[in-house]
PDB file of C-alpha atoms in Angstrom:
ATOM      1  CA  MET A   1     -18.518 -22.901  14.225  1.00 48.00           C
ATOM      2  CA  ASP A   2     -19.424 -25.924  12.159  1.00 49.00           C
ATOM      3  CA  VAL A   3     -20.337 -25.233   8.552  1.00 54.00           C
ATOM      4  CA  PRO A   4     -21.658 -27.698   6.024  1.00 51.00           C
ATOM      5  CA  ALA A   5     -18.780 -29.293   4.138  1.00 51.00           C
ATOM      6  CA  THR A   6     -19.260 -29.223   0.386  1.00 48.00           C
ATOM      7  CA  ARG A   7     -19.582 -32.493  -1.456  1.00 46.00           C
ATOM      8  CA  SER A   8     -16.919 -33.541  -3.925  1.00 47.00           C
ATOM      9  CA  GLY A   9     -18.943 -35.212  -6.664  1.00 48.00           C
ATOM     10  CA  PRO A  10     -18.490 -33.813 -10.200  1.00 48.00           C
ATOM     11  CA  GLY A  11     -22.096 -32.698 -10.348  1.00 49.00           C
ATOM     12  CA  ASP A  12     -21.688 -30.655  -7.170  1.00 56.00           C
ATOM     13  CA  ALA A  13     -18.964 -28.330  -8.486  1.00 62.00           C
ATOM     14  CA  PRO A  14     -21.362 -25.485  -9.411  1.00 74.00           C
ATOM     15  CA  LEU A  15     -23.026 -25.808  -5.995  1.00 71.00           C
ATOM     16  CA  ALA A  16     -19.681 -25.665  -4.226  1.00 74.00           C
ATOM     17  CA  ASP A  17     -18.578 -22.646  -6.241  1.00 83.00           C
ATOM     18  CA  ARG A  18     -21.809 -20.851  -5.451  1.00 88.00           C
ATOM     19  CA  ALA A  19     -21.467 -21.616  -1.733  1.00 87.00           C
ATOM     20  CA  LEU A  20     -17.871 -20.319  -1.747  1.00 90.00           C
ATOM     21  CA  ARG A  21     -18.859 -17.092  -3.495  1.00 91.00           C
ATOM     22  CA  THR A  22     -21.710 -16.600  -1.041  1.00 91.00           C
ATOM     23  CA  LEU A  23     -19.410 -17.083   1.951  1.00 91.00           C
ATOM     24  CA  ARG A  24     -16.847 -14.709   0.457  1.00 93.00           C
ATOM     25  CA  ALA A  25     -19.473 -12.004  -0.205  1.00 93.00           C
ATOM     26  CA  ARG A  26     -20.959 -12.250   3.297  1.00 92.00           C
ATOM     27  CA  TRP A  27     -17.483 -12.140   4.851  1.00 94.00           C
ATOM     28  CA  ARG A  28     -16.528  -9.050   2.852  1.00 93.00           C
ATOM     29  CA  THR A  29     -19.750  -7.266   3.816  1.00 93.00           C
ATOM     30  CA  ALA A  30     -19.221  -8.051   7.504  1.00 92.00           C
ATOM     31  CA  SER A  31     -15.570  -6.972   7.343  1.00 93.00           C
ATOM     32  CA  LEU A  32     -16.449  -3.627   5.758  1.00 92.00           C
ATOM     33  CA  ALA A  33     -19.108  -3.112   8.416  1.00 89.00           C
ATOM     34  CA  ALA A  34     -16.478  -3.869  11.074  1.00 88.00           C
ATOM     35  CA  GLY A  35     -14.320  -1.008   9.815  1.00 87.00           C
ATOM     36  CA  TRP A  36     -12.186  -2.273   6.928  1.00 90.00           C
ATOM     37  CA  ARG A  37     -10.922   1.051   5.567  1.00 82.00           C
ATOM     38  CA  PHE A  38     -10.448   0.557   1.830  1.00 82.00           C
ATOM     39  CA  PRO A  39     -12.944  -1.851   0.200  1.00 84.00           C
ATOM     40  CA  SER A  40     -10.812  -2.331  -2.918  1.00 82.00           C
ATOM     41  CA  ASP A  41      -7.919  -3.623  -0.780  1.00 85.00           C
ATOM     42  CA  TRP A  42      -9.895  -6.409   0.916  1.00 93.00           C
ATOM     43  CA  ALA A  43      -9.823  -9.013  -1.844  1.00 90.00           C
ATOM     44  CA  LEU A  44      -6.685 -11.177  -1.922  1.00 90.00           C
ATOM     45  CA  PRO A  45      -6.107 -14.667  -3.379  1.00 91.00           C
ATOM     46  CA  GLU A  46      -5.625 -15.899   0.192  1.00 93.00           C
ATOM     47  CA  VAL A  47      -9.236 -14.936   0.975  1.00 94.00           C
ATOM     48  CA  ASP A  48     -10.426 -17.529  -1.532  1.00 92.00           C
ATOM     49  CA  ALA A  49      -8.019 -20.061  -0.030  1.00 93.00           C
ATOM     50  CA  VAL A  50      -9.571 -19.547   3.407  1.00 94.00           C
ATOM     51  CA  CYS A  51     -13.100 -19.858   2.020  1.00 93.00           C
ATOM     52  CA  ALA A  52     -12.184 -23.022   0.148  1.00 92.00           C
ATOM     53  CA  ALA A  53     -10.578 -24.557   3.244  1.00 91.00           C
ATOM     54  CA  VAL A  54     -13.583 -23.740   5.398  1.00 90.00           C
ATOM     55  CA  MET A  55     -16.050 -25.131   2.876  1.00 88.00           C
ATOM     56  CA  ALA A  56     -13.994 -28.278   2.239  1.00 85.00           C
ATOM     57  CA  LYS A  57     -13.255 -29.142   5.875  1.00 77.00           C
ATOM     58  CA  GLY A  58     -16.511 -27.991   7.417  1.00 70.00           C
ATOM     59  CA  ARG A  59     -14.882 -26.124  10.322  1.00 72.00           C
ATOM     60  CA  VAL A  60     -13.026 -22.854  10.349  1.00 73.00           C
ATOM     61  CA  GLU A  61     -10.692 -24.180  13.047  1.00 74.00           C
ATOM     62  CA  ALA A  62      -9.403 -26.695  10.482  1.00 73.00           C
ATOM     63  CA  ALA A  63      -8.396 -23.840   8.166  1.00 84.00           C
ATOM     64  CA  GLU A  64      -5.617 -22.468  10.402  1.00 90.00           C
ATOM     65  CA  THR A  65      -2.964 -22.868   7.703  1.00 91.00           C
ATOM     66  CA  ALA A  66      -5.032 -20.849   5.226  1.00 93.00           C
ATOM     67  CA  LEU A  67      -5.787 -18.214   7.881  1.00 94.00           C
ATOM     68  CA  ALA A  68      -2.076 -17.868   8.624  1.00 94.00           C
ATOM     69  CA  GLY A  69      -1.404 -17.406   4.911  1.00 94.00           C
ATOM     70  CA  LEU A  70      -4.033 -14.686   4.758  1.00 95.00           C
ATOM     71  CA  ALA A  71      -2.582 -12.938   7.814  1.00 94.00           C
ATOM     72  CA  ARG A  72       0.859 -12.885   6.205  1.00 93.00           C
ATOM     73  CA  ALA A  73      -0.624 -11.501   2.983  1.00 92.00           C
ATOM     74  CA  ARG A  74      -2.503  -8.824   4.942  1.00 92.00           C
ATOM     75  CA  ALA A  75       0.710  -7.722   6.651  1.00 89.00           C
ATOM     76  CA  ALA A  76       2.609  -7.645   3.357  1.00 86.00           C
ATOM     77  CA  ALA A  77      -0.160  -5.486   1.848  1.00 85.00           C
ATOM     78  CA  GLY A  78       0.093  -2.991   4.711  1.00 83.00           C
ATOM     79  CA  ALA A  79      -2.988  -3.918   6.753  1.00 87.00           C
ATOM     80  CA  GLY A  80      -2.589  -3.301  10.491  1.00 88.00           C
ATOM     81  CA  LEU A  81      -2.990  -5.988  13.139  1.00 90.00           C
ATOM     82  CA  ALA A  82      -6.224  -4.533  14.508  1.00 90.00           C
ATOM     83  CA  GLU A  83      -7.724  -4.456  11.015  1.00 92.00           C
ATOM     84  CA  THR A  84      -6.556  -8.007  10.307  1.00 93.00           C
ATOM     85  CA  LEU A  85      -8.059  -9.355  13.532  1.00 93.00           C
ATOM     86  CA  ALA A  86     -11.310  -7.487  12.900  1.00 93.00           C
ATOM     87  CA  ASP A  87     -11.438  -9.167   9.495  1.00 95.00           C
ATOM     88  CA  LEU A  88     -11.015 -12.556  11.192  1.00 94.00           C
ATOM     89  CA  ALA A  89     -13.790 -11.693  13.634  1.00 93.00           C
ATOM     90  CA  ALA A  90     -16.020 -10.865  10.662  1.00 93.00           C
ATOM     91  CA  LEU A  91     -15.436 -14.330   9.208  1.00 93.00           C
ATOM     92  CA  HIS A  92     -16.157 -15.942  12.572  1.00 91.00           C
ATOM     93  CA  ALA A  93     -19.361 -13.918  12.943  1.00 90.00           C
ATOM     94  CA  VAL A  94     -20.552 -14.886   9.469  1.00 90.00           C
ATOM     95  CA  LEU A  95     -19.987 -18.586  10.124  1.00 88.00           C
ATOM     96  CA  ASP A  96     -21.488 -18.391  13.603  1.00 83.00           C
ATOM     97  CA  HIS A  97     -24.562 -16.482  12.469  1.00 75.00           C
ATOM     98  CA  THR A  98     -27.837 -18.142  11.568  1.00 63.00           C
ATOM     99  CA  GLY A  99     -30.303 -16.450   9.284  1.00 59.00           C
ATOM    100  CA  ASP A 100     -29.910 -13.577   6.878  1.00 63.00           C
ATOM    101  CA  GLY A 101     -29.941 -10.666   9.326  1.00 61.00           C
ATOM    102  CA  PHE A 102     -27.225  -8.211  10.299  1.00 73.00           C
ATOM    103  CA  VAL A 103     -23.884  -9.762  11.292  1.00 79.00           C
ATOM    104  CA  SER A 104     -22.041  -8.098  14.188  1.00 82.00           C
ATOM    105  CA  PRO A 105     -18.342  -9.084  14.367  1.00 86.00           C
ATOM    106  CA  ASP A 106     -16.907  -9.372  17.880  1.00 88.00           C
ATOM    107  CA  ILE A 107     -13.185  -9.988  18.369  1.00 88.00           C
ATOM    108  CA  ASP A 108     -13.782 -11.091  21.968  1.00 89.00           C
ATOM    109  CA  ALA A 109     -16.071 -13.866  20.700  1.00 90.00           C
ATOM    110  CA  THR A 110     -13.466 -15.194  18.260  1.00 90.00           C
ATOM    111  CA  PRO A 111     -11.635 -18.343  19.475  1.00 90.00           C
ATOM    112  CA  ALA A 112      -8.306 -17.483  21.072  1.00 90.00           C
ATOM    113  CA  ARG A 113      -6.499 -20.120  19.015  1.00 90.00           C
ATOM    114  CA  LEU A 114      -7.527 -18.471  15.746  1.00 92.00           C
ATOM    115  CA  LEU A 115      -6.588 -15.029  17.060  1.00 92.00           C
ATOM    116  CA  ARG A 116      -3.175 -16.333  18.129  1.00 91.00           C
ATOM    117  CA  THR A 117      -2.540 -18.064  14.787  1.00 92.00           C
ATOM    118  CA  THR A 118      -3.500 -14.939  12.837  1.00 93.00           C
ATOM    119  CA  ALA A 119      -1.579 -12.518  15.059  1.00 93.00           C
ATOM    120  CA  LEU A 120       1.631 -14.576  14.998  1.00 91.00           C
ATOM    121  CA  ALA A 121       1.542 -14.981  11.216  1.00 92.00           C
ATOM    122  CA  TRP A 122       0.894 -11.262  10.766  1.00 93.00           C
ATOM    123  CA  ALA A 123       3.722 -10.382  13.167  1.00 90.00           C
ATOM    124  CA  ASP A 124       6.211 -12.604  11.304  1.00 87.00           C
ATOM    125  CA  VAL A 125       5.869 -10.497   8.167  1.00 86.00           C
ATOM    126  CA  ALA A 126       5.431  -7.136   9.902  1.00 82.00           C
ATOM    127  CA  THR A 127       8.562  -7.658  12.009  1.00 76.00           C
ATOM    128  CA  ASP A 128      10.584  -8.710   8.975  1.00 72.00           C
ATOM    129  CA  GLN A 129       9.437  -5.582   7.122  1.00 66.00           C
ATOM    130  CA  LEU A 130      10.404  -3.405  10.071  1.00 62.00           C
ATOM    131  CA  VAL A 131      13.878  -4.929  10.295  1.00 56.00           C
ATOM    132  CA  HIS A 132      14.563  -4.515   6.574  1.00 53.00           C
ATOM    133  CA  THR A 133      13.052  -1.063   6.107  1.00 54.00           C
ATOM    134  CA  GLU A 134      15.506   1.789   5.771  1.00 55.00           C
ATOM    135  CA  VAL A 135      14.085   5.106   6.934  1.00 69.00           C
ATOM    136  CA  THR A 136      16.602   7.225   5.018  1.00 76.00           C
ATOM    137  CA  ASP A 137      18.301   6.684   1.681  1.00 78.00           C
ATOM    138  CA  PRO A 138      22.054   6.651   2.488  1.00 76.00           C
ATOM    139  CA  LEU A 139      23.101   8.411  -0.726  1.00 77.00           C
ATOM    140  CA  THR A 140      20.700  11.344  -0.919  1.00 83.00           C
ATOM    141  CA  GLY A 141      19.763  11.625   2.751  1.00 85.00           C
ATOM    142  CA  LEU A 142      16.101  11.742   1.709  1.00 88.00           C
ATOM    143  CA  PRO A 143      13.434   9.580   3.353  1.00 89.00           C
ATOM    144  CA  SER A 144      12.918   6.253   1.616  1.00 88.00           C
ATOM    145  CA  ALA A 145       9.983   5.019  -0.456  1.00 89.00           C
ATOM    146  CA  ALA A 146       8.675   3.288   2.674  1.00 87.00           C
ATOM    147  CA  TYR A 147       8.205   6.689   4.273  1.00 89.00           C
ATOM    148  CA  LEU A 148       6.317   7.984   1.237  1.00 92.00           C
ATOM    149  CA  ARG A 149       4.052   4.921   1.269  1.00 92.00           C
ATOM    150  CA  THR A 150       3.192   5.689   4.895  1.00 90.00           C
ATOM    151  CA  ARG A 151       2.608   9.344   4.088  1.00 93.00           C
ATOM    152  CA  LEU A 152       0.340   8.376   1.209  1.00 94.00           C
ATOM    153  CA  TYR A 153      -1.633   6.102   3.515  1.00 92.00           C
ATOM    154  CA  GLU A 154      -2.369   9.125   5.699  1.00 93.00           C
ATOM    155  CA  VAL A 155      -3.364  11.160   2.655  1.00 94.00           C
ATOM    156  CA  TYR A 156      -5.767   8.484   1.431  1.00 94.00           C
ATOM    157  CA  ARG A 157      -7.311   8.095   4.886  1.00 93.00           C
ATOM    158  CA  ALA A 158      -7.900  11.828   5.079  1.00 93.00           C
ATOM    159  CA  ALA A 159      -9.394  11.840   1.581  1.00 93.00           C
ATOM    160  CA  ALA A 160     -11.704   8.945   2.460  1.00 92.00           C
ATOM    161  CA  ALA A 161     -12.898  10.811   5.548  1.00 91.00           C
ATOM    162  CA  ARG A 162     -13.760  13.774   3.327  1.00 91.00           C
ATOM    163  CA  GLU A 163     -15.363  11.424   0.789  1.00 92.00           C
ATOM    164  CA  ARG A 164     -13.274  12.720  -2.101  1.00 92.00           C
ATOM    165  CA  PRO A 165     -10.430  11.330  -4.247  1.00 94.00           C
ATOM    166  CA  ALA A 166      -6.912  11.874  -2.927  1.00 94.00           C
ATOM    167  CA  ALA A 167      -5.942  13.150  -6.377  1.00 94.00           C
ATOM    168  CA  GLU A 168      -8.072  16.261  -5.827  1.00 94.00           C
ATOM    169  CA  ASP A 169      -5.811  17.455  -3.010  1.00 93.00           C
ATOM    170  CA  HIS A 170      -2.308  16.114  -3.766  1.00 95.00           C
ATOM    171  CA  VAL A 171      -0.049  15.374  -6.707  1.00 95.00           C
ATOM    172  CA  LEU A 172       3.328  13.668  -7.090  1.00 94.00           C
ATOM    173  CA  LEU A 173       6.139  15.678  -8.674  1.00 93.00           C
ATOM    174  CA  VAL A 174       8.633  13.101  -9.909  1.00 93.00           C
ATOM    175  CA  VAL A 175      12.227  13.768 -10.982  1.00 92.00           C
ATOM    176  CA  SER A 176      14.222  11.130 -12.862  1.00 88.00           C
ATOM    177  CA  LEU A 177      17.796  11.512 -14.079  1.00 83.00           C
ATOM    178  CA  ASP A 178      19.305   9.378 -16.842  1.00 79.00           C
ATOM    179  CA  LEU A 179      22.728   8.354 -15.536  1.00 75.00           C
ATOM    180  CA  THR A 180      23.493   5.631 -18.095  1.00 74.00           C
ATOM    181  CA  THR A 181      26.225   7.733 -19.752  1.00 70.00           C
ATOM    182  CA  VAL A 182      27.695   9.055 -16.497  1.00 67.00           C
ATOM    183  CA  THR A 183      30.641   7.318 -14.827  1.00 67.00           C
ATOM    184  CA  GLY A 184      32.811   7.782 -11.757  1.00 66.00           C
ATOM    185  CA  PHE A 185      32.140  10.239  -8.966  1.00 66.00           C
ATOM    186  CA  PRO A 186      29.642  12.390 -10.931  1.00 69.00           C
ATOM    187  CA  ARG A 187      27.304   9.391 -11.053  1.00 68.00           C
ATOM    188  CA  LEU A 188      27.103   9.493  -7.260  1.00 74.00           C
ATOM    189  CA  THR A 189      26.881  13.265  -6.992  1.00 79.00           C
ATOM    190  CA  GLY A 190      24.121  13.524  -9.579  1.00 81.00           C
ATOM    191  CA  MET A 191      21.355  12.251  -7.294  1.00 83.00           C
ATOM    192  CA  ILE A 192      22.833  14.119  -4.323  1.00 86.00           C
ATOM    193  CA  LEU A 193      22.450  17.362  -6.276  1.00 87.00           C
ATOM    194  CA  VAL A 194      18.921  16.402  -7.363  1.00 89.00           C
ATOM    195  CA  ALA A 195      17.974  15.722  -3.741  1.00 90.00           C
ATOM    196  CA  ASP A 196      19.433  19.061  -2.691  1.00 91.00           C
ATOM    197  CA  ALA A 197      17.355  20.818  -5.338  1.00 90.00           C
ATOM    198  CA  LEU A 198      14.146  19.195  -4.064  1.00 92.00           C
ATOM    199  CA  ARG A 199      14.949  20.112  -0.477  1.00 91.00           C
ATOM    200  CA  ALA A 200      15.553  23.719  -1.498  1.00 92.00           C
ATOM    201  CA  VAL A 201      12.271  24.042  -3.415  1.00 92.00           C
ATOM    202  CA  PHE A 202      10.033  21.986  -1.130  1.00 91.00           C
ATOM    203  CA  ASP A 203      11.016  23.412   2.230  1.00 86.00           C
ATOM    204  CA  SER A 204       7.621  24.077   3.808  1.00 85.00           C
ATOM    205  CA  GLY A 205       6.298  20.718   4.929  1.00 82.00           C
ATOM    206  CA  GLN A 206       5.966  18.820   1.636  1.00 89.00           C
ATOM    207  CA  SER A 207       6.944  15.139   1.684  1.00 92.00           C
ATOM    208  CA  VAL A 208      10.081  14.403  -0.354  1.00 93.00           C
ATOM    209  CA  ALA A 209      11.515  10.888  -0.790  1.00 93.00           C
ATOM    210  CA  SER A 210      13.950   8.815  -2.811  1.00 91.00           C
ATOM    211  CA  LEU A 211      12.208   6.134  -4.899  1.00 90.00           C
ATOM    212  CA  GLY A 212      15.223   4.519  -6.547  1.00 84.00           C
ATOM    213  CA  THR A 213      18.786   4.980  -7.713  1.00 82.00           C
ATOM    214  CA  SER A 214      17.794   7.744 -10.144  1.00 84.00           C
ATOM    215  CA  VAL A 215      14.267   8.785  -9.139  1.00 91.00           C
ATOM    216  CA  VAL A 216      13.006  11.097  -6.392  1.00 92.00           C
ATOM    217  CA  ALA A 217       9.539  12.465  -5.753  1.00 93.00           C
ATOM    218  CA  ALA A 218       7.681  15.098  -3.774  1.00 94.00           C
ATOM    219  CA  LEU A 219       4.106  14.739  -2.551  1.00 95.00           C
ATOM    220  CA  VAL A 220       2.731  18.275  -2.716  1.00 93.00           C
ATOM    221  CA  PRO A 221      -0.661  19.931  -2.206  1.00 92.00           C
ATOM    222  CA  LYS A 222      -2.551  20.408  -5.446  1.00 90.00           C
ATOM    223  CA  ASP A 223      -3.006  24.151  -5.398  1.00 86.00           C
ATOM    224  CA  GLU A 224      -2.069  27.245  -7.379  1.00 79.00           C
ATOM    225  CA  ARG A 225       1.613  26.838  -6.391  1.00 85.00           C
ATOM    226  CA  VAL A 226       2.124  23.538  -8.240  1.00 85.00           C
ATOM    227  CA  ALA A 227       3.112  25.236 -11.502  1.00 88.00           C
ATOM    228  CA  SER A 228       5.485  27.689  -9.813  1.00 90.00           C
ATOM    229  CA  HIS A 229       7.044  24.828  -7.840  1.00 88.00           C
ATOM    230  CA  GLY A 230       7.666  22.993 -11.108  1.00 88.00           C
ATOM    231  CA  VAL A 231       9.396  26.016 -12.616  1.00 90.00           C
ATOM    232  CA  ALA A 232      11.491  26.602  -9.493  1.00 92.00           C
ATOM    233  CA  LEU A 233      12.464  22.930  -9.396  1.00 91.00           C
ATOM    234  CA  ARG A 234      13.659  22.924 -13.009  1.00 89.00           C
ATOM    235  CA  ARG A 235      15.690  26.076 -12.335  1.00 91.00           C
ATOM    236  CA  ALA A 236      17.261  24.593  -9.194  1.00 91.00           C
ATOM    237  CA  LEU A 237      18.117  21.370 -10.995  1.00 88.00           C
ATOM    238  CA  HIS A 238      19.757  23.230 -13.882  1.00 86.00           C
ATOM    239  CA  GLU A 239      21.826  25.404 -11.551  1.00 85.00           C
ATOM    240  CA  ARG A 240      23.214  22.394  -9.688  1.00 86.00           C
ATOM    241  CA  LEU A 241      23.726  19.901 -12.504  1.00 83.00           C
ATOM    242  CA  SER A 242      25.266  22.349 -14.984  1.00 81.00           C
ATOM    243  CA  VAL A 243      28.416  22.720 -12.866  1.00 76.00           C
ATOM    244  CA  ASP A 244      29.552  19.190 -13.872  1.00 72.00           C
ATOM    245  CA  SER A 245      30.217  18.524 -17.565  1.00 73.00           C
ATOM    246  CA  GLN A 246      29.233  14.837 -17.383  1.00 70.00           C
ATOM    247  CA  LEU A 247      25.968  15.608 -15.650  1.00 73.00           C
ATOM    248  CA  ALA A 248      25.265  18.468 -18.061  1.00 68.00           C
ATOM    249  CA  ASP A 249      25.878  16.178 -21.024  1.00 63.00           C
ATOM    250  CA  ALA A 250      23.536  13.556 -19.603  1.00 62.00           C
ATOM    251  CA  GLY A 251      20.625  15.794 -20.514  1.00 61.00           C
ATOM    252  CA  ARG A 252      17.971  17.543 -18.530  1.00 76.00           C
ATOM    253  CA  PRO A 253      16.344  15.611 -15.694  1.00 83.00           C
ATOM    254  CA  ARG A 254      12.760  14.655 -16.413  1.00 87.00           C
ATOM    255  CA  VAL A 255      10.250  16.446 -14.186  1.00 90.00           C
ATOM    256  CA  SER A 256       6.641  15.252 -14.345  1.00 90.00           C
ATOM    257  CA  ALA A 257       3.431  15.726 -12.404  1.00 92.00           C
ATOM    258  CA  VAL A 258       1.864  12.321 -11.715  1.00 94.00           C
ATOM    259  CA  ARG A 259      -1.782  12.026 -10.733  1.00 95.00           C
ATOM    260  CA  LEU A 260      -2.522   9.896  -7.675  1.00 96.00           C
ATOM    261  CA  PRO A 261      -4.536   6.738  -8.466  1.00 95.00           C
ATOM    262  CA  ALA A 262      -7.807   5.735  -6.835  1.00 93.00           C
ATOM    263  CA  THR A 263      -6.486   3.660  -3.902  1.00 93.00           C
ATOM    264  CA  HIS A 264      -3.478   3.513  -1.591  1.00 93.00           C
ATOM    265  CA  GLU A 265      -2.597   0.049  -2.891  1.00 91.00           C
ATOM    266  CA  MET A 266      -2.505   1.394  -6.432  1.00 93.00           C
ATOM    267  CA  ALA A 267      -0.378   4.327  -5.241  1.00 94.00           C
ATOM    268  CA  CYS A 268       2.168   1.901  -3.744  1.00 92.00           C
ATOM    269  CA  ASP A 269       2.258   0.015  -7.056  1.00 91.00           C
ATOM    270  CA  LEU A 270       2.787   3.352  -8.802  1.00 93.00           C
ATOM    271  CA  LEU A 271       5.798   4.154  -6.596  1.00 92.00           C
ATOM    272  CA  ALA A 272       7.314   0.747  -7.391  1.00 90.00           C
ATOM    273  CA  HIS A 273       6.783   1.385 -11.104  1.00 91.00           C
ATOM    274  CA  LEU A 274       8.309   4.868 -10.943  1.00 91.00           C
ATOM    275  CA  ALA A 275      11.384   3.477  -9.185  1.00 85.00           C
ATOM    276  CA  ARG A 276      12.073   1.298 -12.221  1.00 78.00           C
ATOM    277  CA  VAL A 277      11.640   4.048 -14.802  1.00 67.00           C
TER     278      VAL A 277
END
């Protein structure tokens, strides 16, 4: 898997940049052909680091450190091990291929050392995420944001299979409660009551989760019941929160319908943003 190392003279910089971009484009094309699910999620800064290491050192085997960095970034972004290894096989196939024809990635043809380096680096991050991921929010008893991210991944996969945006079939109903003026026990009970209201309204298979200390959300089908669900949710929230004077004085909880973005990665960023609102 030798590749021509790029020269380092000042006049060769444009040539080196062009060679790197070409390698990156061919790798991406081969990876998508090998089954990479969401094209917009493929590009990471670590991809460029791998390309630069390969071009500078002339051999992909000498880029193990960069490959390990990419594997860790893939795991942190939610890519599975099989997908990550298939992406590595695509790079190997591109570098091992002569000519401009079709590139066929083959994991079994990828050097075992590179597979081991990539798999171990991926597992380091994936295992750490598993250890530190709480399935249920201890205060509200609702599933955590990690659960909703997984549920959204399934929704986006299903939408991709149907070749339509996920936003056409699902919407996020988000409830946030301003607790800045609430103190003592009511501050704790406020979100418990909000969670109870969501469970009461969305009791037929919808995905409900806690996003933060004062934000919860429900992933619901986008159909004719969305409006009625919104009305029922506001009624349930009022009935529960009005029994406590501090919670009643805090003002009405904010209920909003949030459109799903184009990709799963963007949806995960949206959840993180909503948790800080």
